[in-house]
CSV table of C-alpha atoms and ligand atoms in Angstrom, one decimal:
chain,number,residue,atom,x,y,z
P,1,MET,CA,-95.8,166.1,101.8
P,2,ALA,CA,-99.5,167.0,101.7
P,3,ASP,CA,-100.9,164.3,103.8
P,4,ASP,CA,-104.6,164.7,103.2
P,5,LYS,CA,-103.9,162.5,100.2
P,6,LYS,CA,-104.2,158.7,100.3
P,7,SER,CA,-100.6,157.4,100.2
P,8,TRP,CA,-100.9,156.1,96.6
P,9,GLU,CA,-102.3,159.4,95.4
P,10,HIS,CA,-98.6,160.5,95.2
P,11,ARG,CA,-98.2,157.9,92.5
P,12,LEU,CA,-101.5,158.3,90.6
P,13,LYS,CA,-102.2,161.9,89.6
P,14,GLY,CA,-105.4,163.8,89.9
P,15,GLY,CA,-107.3,161.4,92.2
P,16,PRO,CA,-109.6,158.7,91.0
P,17,ALA,CA,-112.5,159.3,88.6
P,18,ASP,CA,-116.0,159.1,90.2
P,19,VAL,CA,-116.7,155.9,88.3
P,20,THR,CA,-113.5,154.4,89.7
P,21,VAL,CA,-114.4,155.3,93.3
P,22,ASP,CA,-117.8,153.7,92.8
P,23,PHE,CA,-116.6,150.6,91.1
P,24,VAL,CA,-113.6,149.7,93.3
P,25,GLU,CA,-115.2,150.4,96.7
P,26,SER,CA,-116.1,147.4,98.8
P,27,LEU,CA,-116.9,149.4,102.0
P,28,SER,CA,-120.7,149.1,101.4
P,29,VAL,CA,-120.2,145.3,101.7
P,30,ASP,CA,-117.2,144.8,104.0
P,31,LYS,CA,-118.0,147.4,106.7
P,32,ARG,CA,-119.6,144.6,108.6
P,33,LEU,CA,-116.1,143.2,109.1
P,34,TYR,CA,-115.0,146.1,111.3
P,35,LYS,CA,-114.8,144.2,114.6
P,36,TYR,CA,-112.5,141.7,113.0
P,37,ASP,CA,-110.4,144.3,111.2
P,38,ILE,CA,-109.9,146.1,114.5
P,39,ALA,CA,-109.0,142.9,116.3
P,40,GLY,CA,-106.5,142.1,113.6
P,41,SER,CA,-105.0,145.6,113.7
P,42,ILE,CA,-104.6,145.6,117.5
P,43,ALA,CA,-102.9,142.2,117.3
P,44,HIS,CA,-100.6,143.4,114.5
P,45,ALA,CA,-99.7,146.7,116.4
P,46,ARG,CA,-99.0,144.8,119.6
P,47,MET,CA,-96.7,142.5,117.7
P,48,LEU,CA,-95.0,145.5,116.1
P,49,SER,CA,-94.3,146.9,119.6
P,50,GLU,CA,-93.1,143.5,120.8
P,51,VAL,CA,-90.4,143.3,118.1
P,52,GLY,CA,-89.5,147.0,118.5
P,53,LEU,CA,-90.9,148.4,115.2
P,54,ILE,CA,-93.1,150.8,117.1
P,55,LYS,CA,-92.9,152.1,120.7
P,56,GLU,CA,-95.0,150.7,123.4
P,57,GLN,CA,-96.6,154.1,123.8
P,58,GLU,CA,-97.5,154.2,120.1
P,59,PHE,CA,-99.1,150.8,120.5
P,60,THR,CA,-101.2,152.1,123.3
P,61,GLN,CA,-102.3,155.1,121.3
P,62,ILE,CA,-103.1,152.9,118.3
P,63,LYS,CA,-105.0,150.4,120.4
P,64,GLU,CA,-107.1,153.1,122.1
P,65,GLY,CA,-107.7,154.8,118.9
P,66,LEU,CA,-108.9,151.6,117.2
P,67,LEU,CA,-111.2,150.7,120.1
P,68,ALA,CA,-112.8,154.2,120.0
P,69,ILE,CA,-113.4,153.8,116.3
P,70,GLY,CA,-114.9,150.4,116.9
P,71,ASP,CA,-117.3,151.9,119.5
P,72,LYS,CA,-118.3,154.6,117.1
P,73,MET,CA,-119.0,152.0,114.4
P,74,GLU,CA,-120.9,149.8,116.9
P,75,GLN,CA,-123.1,152.8,117.8
P,76,GLY,CA,-123.8,153.7,114.2
P,77,GLN,CA,-122.0,157.0,114.6
P,78,PHE,CA,-119.2,156.4,112.2
P,79,VAL,CA,-119.5,158.2,108.9
P,80,PHE,CA,-118.4,155.7,106.2
P,81,ASP,CA,-116.9,157.4,103.1
P,82,LYS,CA,-116.7,155.2,100.0
P,83,ARG,CA,-113.6,157.2,98.9
P,84,THR,CA,-111.7,155.2,101.5
P,85,GLU,CA,-112.5,152.1,99.4
P,86,ASP,CA,-112.8,149.5,102.0
P,87,ILE,CA,-113.1,148.8,105.7
P,88,HIS,CA,-109.3,148.6,106.1
P,89,MET,CA,-108.7,152.0,104.7
P,90,ALA,CA,-111.7,153.5,106.4
P,91,ILE,CA,-110.4,152.4,109.8
P,92,GLU,CA,-106.8,153.4,109.1
P,93,ALA,CA,-107.8,156.8,107.8
P,94,ALA,CA,-109.9,157.5,110.9
P,95,LEU,CA,-107.1,156.3,113.1
P,96,VAL,CA,-104.6,158.7,111.5
P,97,GLU,CA,-107.1,161.5,111.8
P,98,GLN,CA,-107.7,160.7,115.4
P,99,ILE,CA,-104.2,160.0,116.8
P,100,GLY,CA,-101.9,161.5,114.1
P,101,GLU,CA,-98.3,160.2,113.5
P,102,ALA,CA,-98.6,156.9,115.4
P,103,GLY,CA,-101.5,155.9,113.3
P,104,LYS,CA,-99.3,156.1,110.2
P,105,LYS,CA,-97.2,153.2,111.6
P,106,LEU,CA,-100.0,150.7,111.8
P,107,HIS,CA,-99.6,149.4,108.3
P,108,THR,CA,-95.9,148.5,108.8
P,109,GLY,CA,-95.2,145.1,107.3
P,110,ARG,CA,-98.8,144.6,106.3
P,111,SER,CA,-100.9,144.7,103.2
P,112,ARG,CA,-104.7,144.8,102.8
P,113,ASN,CA,-104.2,141.5,101.1
P,114,ASP,CA,-103.1,139.6,104.2
P,115,GLN,CA,-105.5,141.8,106.2
P,116,ILE,CA,-108.6,140.8,104.3
P,117,ALA,CA,-107.6,137.2,104.2
P,118,THR,CA,-107.4,137.4,108.0
P,119,ASP,CA,-110.6,139.3,108.5
P,120,ILE,CA,-112.7,136.8,106.5
P,121,ARG,CA,-111.3,133.9,108.4
P,122,LEU,CA,-112.2,135.5,111.7
P,123,TRP,CA,-115.7,136.4,110.4
P,124,ILE,CA,-116.4,132.9,109.1
P,125,ARG,CA,-115.0,131.3,112.3
P,126,ASP,CA,-117.7,133.2,114.4
P,127,GLN,CA,-120.4,132.6,111.8
P,128,ILE,CA,-119.6,128.8,111.9
P,129,GLU,CA,-120.2,128.9,115.6
P,130,LEU,CA,-123.5,130.6,115.2
P,131,LEU,CA,-124.7,128.3,112.4
P,132,GLN,CA,-123.6,125.3,114.5
P,133,ARG,CA,-125.7,126.6,117.4
P,134,LEU,CA,-128.7,127.0,115.2
P,135,LEU,CA,-128.2,123.5,113.8
P,136,ARG,CA,-128.2,122.1,117.3
P,137,GLN,CA,-131.4,124.0,118.1
P,138,LEU,CA,-133.0,122.7,115.0
P,139,GLN,CA,-132.0,119.2,115.8
P,140,GLN,CA,-133.4,119.7,119.3
P,141,ALA,CA,-136.8,120.7,117.9
P,142,PHE,CA,-136.8,117.7,115.6
P,143,VAL,CA,-136.0,115.3,118.4
P,144,GLU,CA,-138.8,116.8,120.6
P,145,LEU,CA,-141.3,116.3,117.7
P,146,ALA,CA,-140.0,112.8,117.0
P,147,ASP,CA,-140.5,112.0,120.7
P,148,LYS,CA,-144.1,113.1,120.5
P,149,SER,CA,-144.7,111.4,117.2
P,150,SER,CA,-142.8,108.1,117.7
P,151,GLN,CA,-145.9,106.0,118.0
P,152,ILE,CA,-147.5,107.4,114.9
P,153,VAL,CA,-147.2,105.1,111.9
P,154,MET,CA,-147.0,106.8,108.6
P,155,PRO,CA,-146.4,105.8,105.0
P,156,ALA,CA,-142.9,106.3,103.7
P,157,TYR,CA,-142.4,107.1,100.0
P,158,THR,CA,-139.9,106.2,97.3
P,159,HIS,CA,-140.5,108.0,94.0
P,160,LEU,CA,-143.2,109.7,95.9
P,161,GLN,CA,-145.2,106.4,95.7
P,162,ARG,CA,-146.2,104.6,98.9
P,163,ALA,CA,-143.4,102.3,99.9
P,164,GLN,CA,-143.3,100.9,103.5
P,165,PRO,CA,-144.7,102.0,106.8
P,166,ILE,CA,-142.5,103.8,109.3
P,167,SER,CA,-142.6,105.5,112.6
P,168,ALA,CA,-143.1,109.3,112.1
P,169,GLY,CA,-140.3,109.6,114.7
P,170,ALA,CA,-137.9,107.9,112.4
P,171,TYR,CA,-138.9,110.1,109.5
P,172,LEU,CA,-138.1,113.2,111.7
P,173,LEU,CA,-134.8,111.8,112.9
P,174,SER,CA,-133.7,111.4,109.3
P,175,PHE,CA,-133.3,115.2,109.3
P,176,VAL,CA,-131.4,115.2,112.5
P,177,GLU,CA,-128.8,113.0,110.8
P,178,GLN,CA,-128.5,115.3,107.8
P,179,PHE,CA,-128.0,118.3,110.1
P,180,GLU,CA,-125.5,116.4,112.1
P,181,ARG,CA,-123.3,116.0,109.1
P,182,ASP,CA,-123.7,119.7,108.4
P,183,TYR,CA,-122.6,120.4,111.9
P,184,LYS,CA,-119.5,118.3,111.5
P,185,ARG,CA,-118.8,119.6,108.0
P,186,LEU,CA,-118.7,123.2,109.4
P,187,GLY,CA,-116.4,122.0,112.2
P,188,ASN,CA,-114.0,120.5,109.6
P,189,CYS,CA,-114.1,123.8,107.6
P,190,ALA,CA,-113.3,125.8,110.8
P,191,ASP,CA,-110.3,123.4,111.5
P,192,LEU,CA,-108.9,123.7,108.1
P,193,MET,CA,-109.0,127.5,107.9
P,194,ASN,CA,-107.6,127.9,111.4
P,195,VAL,CA,-104.2,129.4,110.3
P,196,SER,CA,-103.2,133.1,110.3
P,197,PRO,CA,-102.2,134.7,107.0
P,198,LEU,CA,-101.0,137.9,108.8
P,199,GLY,CA,-97.4,138.7,107.9
P,200,SER,CA,-97.7,137.5,104.4
P,201,GLY,CA,-98.0,141.1,103.2
P,202,ALA,CA,-99.0,141.8,99.7
P,203,LEU,CA,-97.8,138.3,98.7
P,204,ALA,CA,-94.1,137.9,99.4
P,205,GLY,CA,-93.9,138.5,103.2
P,206,SER,CA,-91.7,141.3,104.5
P,207,THR,CA,-88.0,142.2,105.1
P,208,LEU,CA,-89.0,143.4,108.6
P,209,LYS,CA,-88.6,141.0,111.5
P,210,LEU,CA,-92.3,140.3,112.1
P,211,GLU,CA,-93.3,137.8,114.7
P,212,ARG,CA,-96.1,136.0,112.9
P,213,LYS,CA,-96.8,133.5,115.7
P,214,SER,CA,-97.6,136.4,118.0
P,215,THR,CA,-100.4,137.8,115.9
P,216,ALA,CA,-101.7,134.2,115.2
P,217,GLU,CA,-101.8,133.5,118.9
P,218,GLN,CA,-103.5,136.7,119.8
P,219,LEU,CA,-106.2,136.1,117.3
P,220,GLY,CA,-106.7,132.5,118.4
P,221,PHE,CA,-105.4,130.8,115.3
P,222,ALA,CA,-103.9,127.4,115.8
P,223,ASP,CA,-100.9,128.1,113.5
P,224,ILE,CA,-99.6,130.4,110.7
P,225,THR,CA,-100.0,129.9,106.9
P,226,ALA,CA,-96.9,128.2,105.4
P,227,ASN,CA,-96.6,130.1,102.1
P,228,SER,CA,-97.2,133.8,101.7
P,229,ILE,CA,-98.2,133.6,98.0
P,230,ASP,CA,-100.8,131.0,98.8
P,231,ALA,CA,-101.9,132.8,102.0
P,232,VAL,CA,-103.1,136.0,100.3
P,233,SER,CA,-104.9,134.3,97.4
P,234,ASP,CA,-106.4,131.3,99.1
P,235,ARG,CA,-110.2,131.4,99.4
P,236,ASP,CA,-110.7,127.6,99.4
P,237,PHE,CA,-112.1,128.0,102.9
P,238,ALA,CA,-114.7,130.5,101.6
P,239,ALA,CA,-115.8,128.1,98.8
P,240,GLU,CA,-115.9,125.3,101.3
P,241,PHE,CA,-117.9,127.3,103.8
P,242,ILE,CA,-120.4,128.3,101.1
P,243,PHE,CA,-120.6,124.6,100.0
P,244,ASP,CA,-121.4,123.7,103.6
P,245,CYS,CA,-124.1,126.4,103.6
P,246,SER,CA,-125.4,124.9,100.3
P,247,LEU,CA,-125.8,121.5,101.8
P,248,ILE,CA,-127.7,122.9,104.8
P,249,ALA,CA,-129.9,124.7,102.3
P,250,ALA,CA,-130.4,121.5,100.3
P,251,HIS,CA,-131.4,119.7,103.5
P,252,LEU,CA,-133.8,122.5,104.5
P,253,SER,CA,-135.3,122.5,101.0
P,254,ARG,CA,-136.1,118.8,101.2
P,255,LEU,CA,-137.8,119.3,104.5
P,256,ALA,CA,-139.7,122.2,103.1
P,257,GLU,CA,-140.8,120.2,100.0
P,258,ASP,CA,-142.0,117.4,102.2
P,259,TRP,CA,-144.0,119.6,104.5
P,260,ILE,CA,-145.5,121.6,101.6
P,261,ILE,CA,-146.8,118.4,100.3
P,262,TYR,CA,-147.8,117.0,103.8
P,263,SER,CA,-149.8,120.2,104.5
P,264,THR,CA,-152.0,119.9,101.4
P,265,ASN,CA,-155.6,118.9,101.9
P,266,GLU,CA,-154.8,115.8,99.9
P,267,PHE,CA,-152.2,114.7,102.5
P,268,ALA,CA,-153.0,116.7,105.6
P,269,PHE,CA,-150.3,114.8,107.5
P,270,VAL,CA,-149.1,117.9,109.3
P,271,LYS,CA,-150.6,121.0,110.6
P,272,ILE,CA,-148.4,124.0,110.9
P,273,ALA,CA,-149.5,126.6,113.4
P,274,ASP,CA,-151.4,129.6,112.0
P,275,GLN,CA,-148.6,132.0,113.1
P,276,TYR,CA,-146.3,130.3,110.6
P,277,CYS,CA,-148.6,130.3,107.7
P,278,THR,CA,-149.8,133.1,105.4
P,279,SER,CA,-153.1,133.7,103.6
P,280,SER,CA,-154.2,134.9,100.2
P,281,SER,CA,-155.2,138.5,99.3
P,282,MET,CA,-158.0,137.0,97.2
P,283,MET,CA,-159.0,133.6,98.4
P,284,PRO,CA,-160.3,133.8,101.9
P,285,GLN,CA,-160.0,130.1,102.8
P,286,LYS,CA,-156.2,129.9,102.1
P,287,ARG,CA,-153.6,128.8,104.6
P,288,ASN,CA,-150.4,128.8,102.6
P,289,PRO,CA,-147.0,127.4,103.6
P,290,ASP,CA,-145.1,130.5,102.3
P,291,LEU,CA,-142.3,130.2,104.8
P,292,LEU,CA,-141.5,126.7,103.6
P,293,GLU,CA,-141.7,127.8,100.0
P,294,LEU,CA,-139.3,130.7,100.8
P,295,ILE,CA,-136.9,128.3,102.5
P,296,ARG,CA,-137.0,126.1,99.4
P,297,GLY,CA,-136.6,129.2,97.1
P,298,LYS,CA,-133.8,130.7,99.0
P,299,THR,CA,-131.7,127.6,98.2
P,300,GLY,CA,-131.3,129.2,94.8
P,301,SER,CA,-129.5,132.2,96.4
P,302,VAL,CA,-127.1,129.9,98.3
P,303,TYR,CA,-126.3,127.7,95.3
P,304,GLY,CA,-125.8,130.9,93.3
P,305,ALA,CA,-123.3,132.1,95.9
P,306,LEU,CA,-121.4,128.8,95.5
P,307,VAL,CA,-121.2,129.0,91.8
P,308,GLY,CA,-120.2,132.7,92.1
P,309,MET,CA,-117.4,131.9,94.5
P,310,LEU,CA,-116.1,129.0,92.5
P,311,THR,CA,-116.1,131.1,89.3
P,312,ILE,CA,-114.1,133.9,91.0
P,313,LEU,CA,-111.4,131.4,91.8
P,314,LYS,CA,-111.2,129.8,88.4
P,315,ALA,CA,-108.1,130.6,86.4
P,316,GLN,CA,-107.0,133.4,88.6
P,317,PRO,CA,-103.3,134.2,88.2
P,318,SER,CA,-101.2,133.4,91.2
P,319,GLY,CA,-101.0,136.0,94.0
P,320,TYR,CA,-103.7,138.4,95.0
P,321,ASN,CA,-106.1,139.8,92.3
P,322,ARG,CA,-108.9,142.2,92.9
P,323,ASP,CA,-111.4,139.6,91.7
P,324,LEU,CA,-111.2,138.2,95.2
P,325,GLN,CA,-112.9,141.3,96.6
P,326,GLU,CA,-116.1,139.9,95.2
P,327,ASP,CA,-115.9,136.9,97.6
P,328,LYS,CA,-117.5,138.7,100.4
P,329,PHE,CA,-120.8,139.2,98.6
P,330,HIS,CA,-121.1,135.5,98.1
P,331,ILE,CA,-119.9,134.5,101.6
P,332,PHE,CA,-122.4,136.9,103.2
P,333,THR,CA,-125.3,135.9,100.9
P,334,ALA,CA,-124.8,132.2,101.6
P,335,SER,CA,-124.4,132.6,105.3
P,336,ASP,CA,-127.1,135.2,106.0
P,337,THR,CA,-129.6,133.2,103.9
P,338,VAL,CA,-128.9,129.9,105.7
P,339,GLU,CA,-128.9,131.6,109.1
P,340,LYS,CA,-132.4,133.0,108.6
P,341,SER,CA,-133.7,129.8,107.1
P,342,LEU,CA,-132.4,127.8,110.1
P,343,VAL,CA,-134.2,130.1,112.5
P,344,VAL,CA,-137.5,129.9,110.6
P,345,ALA,CA,-137.2,126.1,110.2
P,346,ARG,CA,-136.6,125.7,113.9
P,347,GLU,CA,-139.7,127.7,114.7
P,348,ILE,CA,-141.8,125.8,112.2
P,349,ILE,CA,-140.7,122.4,113.6
P,350,LYS,CA,-141.6,123.6,117.1
P,351,HIS,CA,-145.1,124.7,116.0
P,352,THR,CA,-146.2,121.8,113.9
P,353,GLU,CA,-148.1,118.7,114.8
P,354,PHE,CA,-148.6,115.4,113.0
P,355,ASP,CA,-152.3,114.5,112.5
P,356,ALA,CA,-152.2,111.0,113.8
P,357,ASP,CA,-155.9,110.3,113.0
P,358,ARG,CA,-155.6,111.5,109.5
P,359,ILE,CA,-152.4,109.6,108.8
P,360,SER,CA,-153.9,106.4,110.3
P,361,SER,CA,-157.1,106.6,108.4
P,362,GLY,CA,-155.3,106.3,105.1
P,363,LEU,CA,-152.7,103.7,106.1
P,364,ASP,CA,-154.4,100.8,104.5
P,365,ALA,CA,-154.0,102.1,101.0
P,366,GLY,CA,-151.0,101.3,98.9
P,367,PHE,CA,-150.0,97.8,100.2
P,368,LEU,CA,-147.4,99.2,102.6
P,369,ASP,CA,-147.2,95.6,104.0
P,370,ALA,CA,-146.2,93.9,100.8
P,371,THR,CA,-142.5,93.8,101.4
P,372,ALA,CA,-143.0,92.5,104.9
P,373,LEU,CA,-145.2,89.7,103.4
P,374,ALA,CA,-142.3,88.8,101.1
P,375,GLU,CA,-140.0,88.7,104.1
P,376,TYR,CA,-142.5,86.5,105.9
P,377,LEU,CA,-142.2,84.0,103.0
P,378,VAL,CA,-138.4,84.2,103.2
P,379,GLY,CA,-138.8,83.1,106.8
P,380,ARG,CA,-140.7,80.1,105.5
P,381,GLY,CA,-137.8,79.1,103.3
P,382,VAL,CA,-139.0,80.7,100.0
P,383,ALA,CA,-136.2,82.4,98.0
P,384,PHE,CA,-136.7,86.2,98.1
P,385,ARG,CA,-137.0,86.6,94.3
P,386,GLN,CA,-139.7,84.0,94.3
P,387,ALA,CA,-141.5,85.5,97.3
P,388,HIS,CA,-141.3,88.9,95.5
P,389,GLY,CA,-143.2,87.4,92.6
P,390,ILE,CA,-145.8,85.7,94.7
P,391,VAL,CA,-146.6,88.9,96.6
P,392,GLY,CA,-146.7,90.8,93.3
P,393,GLN,CA,-149.4,88.4,92.1
P,394,LEU,CA,-151.2,88.7,95.4
P,395,VAL,CA,-151.2,92.5,95.2
P,396,ASP,CA,-152.6,92.3,91.6
P,397,TYR,CA,-155.3,89.9,92.9
P,398,CYS,CA,-156.2,92.3,95.7
P,399,GLU,CA,-156.5,95.2,93.3
P,400,GLN,CA,-159.0,93.2,91.2
P,401,GLN,CA,-161.0,92.3,94.3
P,402,SER,CA,-160.6,95.8,95.8
P,403,LYS,CA,-159.2,94.2,99.0
P,404,ARG,CA,-156.2,94.7,101.3
P,405,LEU,CA,-153.8,91.9,101.8
P,406,ALA,CA,-155.0,91.5,105.3
P,407,GLU,CA,-158.6,90.9,104.0
P,408,LEU,CA,-157.7,87.8,102.0
P,409,ASP,CA,-158.4,84.5,103.7
P,410,VAL,CA,-155.9,81.7,104.0
P,411,GLY,CA,-157.6,79.9,101.1
P,412,ASP,CA,-156.9,83.0,98.9
P,413,PHE,CA,-153.3,83.0,100.0
P,414,HIS,CA,-152.9,79.3,99.1
P,415,LYS,CA,-153.9,79.9,95.6
P,416,PHE,CA,-150.6,81.7,95.3
P,417,SER,CA,-148.4,80.0,97.8
P,418,PRO,CA,-148.7,76.9,99.9
P,419,ASP,CA,-146.1,78.3,102.3
P,420,ILE,CA,-148.4,81.0,103.7
P,421,GLY,CA,-149.9,79.9,107.1
P,422,SER,CA,-152.6,81.4,109.3
P,423,ASP,CA,-149.9,83.2,111.3
P,424,VAL,CA,-149.5,85.5,108.2
P,425,TYR,CA,-151.9,88.0,109.7
P,426,GLU,CA,-149.4,89.0,112.4
P,427,TRP,CA,-147.3,90.3,109.5
P,428,LEU,CA,-150.0,92.3,107.8
P,429,GLY,CA,-151.2,95.8,108.2
P,430,ALA,CA,-148.9,98.8,108.5
P,431,LYS,CA,-148.8,98.9,112.3
P,432,ALA,CA,-147.8,95.2,112.6
P,433,VAL,CA,-145.0,95.7,110.1
P,434,VAL,CA,-143.6,98.8,111.9
P,435,ASN,CA,-143.4,96.7,115.1
P,436,ARG,CA,-141.4,94.0,113.3
P,437,TYR,CA,-138.5,96.0,111.9
P,438,THR,CA,-135.5,94.7,113.7
P,439,THR,CA,-132.4,96.0,111.8
P,440,GLU,CA,-130.3,98.6,113.6
P,441,GLY,CA,-131.1,102.0,112.4
P,442,SER,CA,-134.5,100.9,111.0
P,443,ALA,CA,-137.6,103.0,110.9
P,444,GLY,CA,-139.5,100.8,113.3
P,445,ILE,CA,-141.0,101.7,116.6
P,446,GLU,CA,-138.4,100.0,118.7
P,447,GLN,CA,-135.4,101.2,116.9
P,448,THR,CA,-136.8,104.7,116.7
P,449,ALA,CA,-137.2,104.8,120.5
P,450,ILE,CA,-133.5,103.8,120.8
P,451,GLN,CA,-132.5,106.5,118.3
P,452,ILE,CA,-134.5,109.1,120.2
P,453,GLU,CA,-132.9,108.3,123.4
P,454,LYS,CA,-129.5,108.4,121.8
P,455,TRP,CA,-130.2,111.9,120.4
P,456,LYS,CA,-131.7,113.2,123.6
P,457,LYS,CA,-128.5,112.3,125.4
P,458,ARG,CA,-126.2,113.6,122.8
P,459,LEU,CA,-127.9,116.9,122.5
P,460,ALA,CA,-128.1,117.3,126.2
P,461,ASP,CA,-124.4,116.6,126.5
P,462,LYS,CA,-123.6,119.2,123.8
P,463,THR,CA,-125.9,122.1,124.4
W,1,LIG,N1,-110.9,145.3,99.6
W,1,LIG,C1,-110.0,144.3,99.1
W,1,LIG,C2,-110.7,142.9,99.2
W,1,LIG,O1,-111.7,142.8,99.8
W,1,LIG,C3,-108.7,144.3,99.8
W,1,LIG,C4,-107.8,145.2,99.2
W,1,LIG,C5,-106.8,144.7,98.4
W,1,LIG,N2,-106.6,145.6,97.4
W,1,LIG,C6,-105.5,145.8,96.7
W,1,LIG,N3,-105.5,146.7,95.8
W,1,LIG,N4,-104.5,145.1,96.9
W,1,LIG,O2,-110.1,141.9,98.7
């Protein structure tokens, strides 16, 4: 047999048309999986030698050949040829070329279908570790800034209207919580996909006596997949991973949106260091938050990847279908995008300061203390719904008089409620209010200090 042919070229005559080669190849996308493919192949070959399907010496030859190919790829010296279709065939072809006969035994009891299912799991596993590390670093940066800013009282918004005063530290810690859930979500994803599909073959398994637990163990999987048909077609973990990336992107985009607003002249709550801003080619005065806008914009690519992945999965017939090859584009897009955004977000947080004077100079506007005044009345035995009405009227009165609540005298207050005493002033003004929040997890000064300590300790334990 003329063995310069791909093995299936004995079945299909004349070789593939150029358009076929171009259209089916995934090498341009999946070549970055080479390390994982090689690790999977070494594990598979070792198992084949353990069960006597290849000789020990053949295993050694295969292993050394694969490692040499890996080195070549690492050094950028490997010539990728799209006619080999994908990373699996590229490596196998190079191995046969390098070591001859023994190389032709590597694919015993294996299909590219279980091979790719294994490679992606291994790649995502490493990537999850990396993203988790970046999330921790981002949380660290937030906690440091929260620590520096915990005494700054700022307005919090609902509906982007002034709502209640909070510690800037509490605002920052709200992101630490979001990224903590992202961290855990990724961990859950890693746990759920921690099973080896190797040995599932094309979809039905094999008549050969493969020892699946051996490859699983060598590759660090906790177990083996239970059903070969499911194993080769399951990409739930990929959809889940991309969803986890999507929520990270969502959280980053909320931060970006806040800080784009906070860095306007109108707000000027935060100042991002020059190195993390851009300017305009035309307007010389500009200091633009382009990095944040790009973080916000890149969320679109990540969500696009999620929809792409879910759509690939929809209504696929059972077993492996080539549609699945498109999964990698979406997995890589989502992961690469979020990885870069996390790095940039971390650097921006580290190089931003809150402008305490500016924030404080505008604190009196917007009746941030109105809710606390209603709660003061509750303390005086007034039903909350009634107190809410009284304070509403007081705010209306203040607006007519162009006054703050704290500028009214007791006589003014009495026009609206006999229950307001001269101690009311201890409840008025944004700073007084922030010192009065007592509920656990509140955005007040005291609770923020507790949360900061908790996070410092947790992050120190973990990193
Ligand atoms: N490159 C394919 C993928 O990424 C694996 C090959 C499976 N191809 C096949 N014809 N069975 O999914």
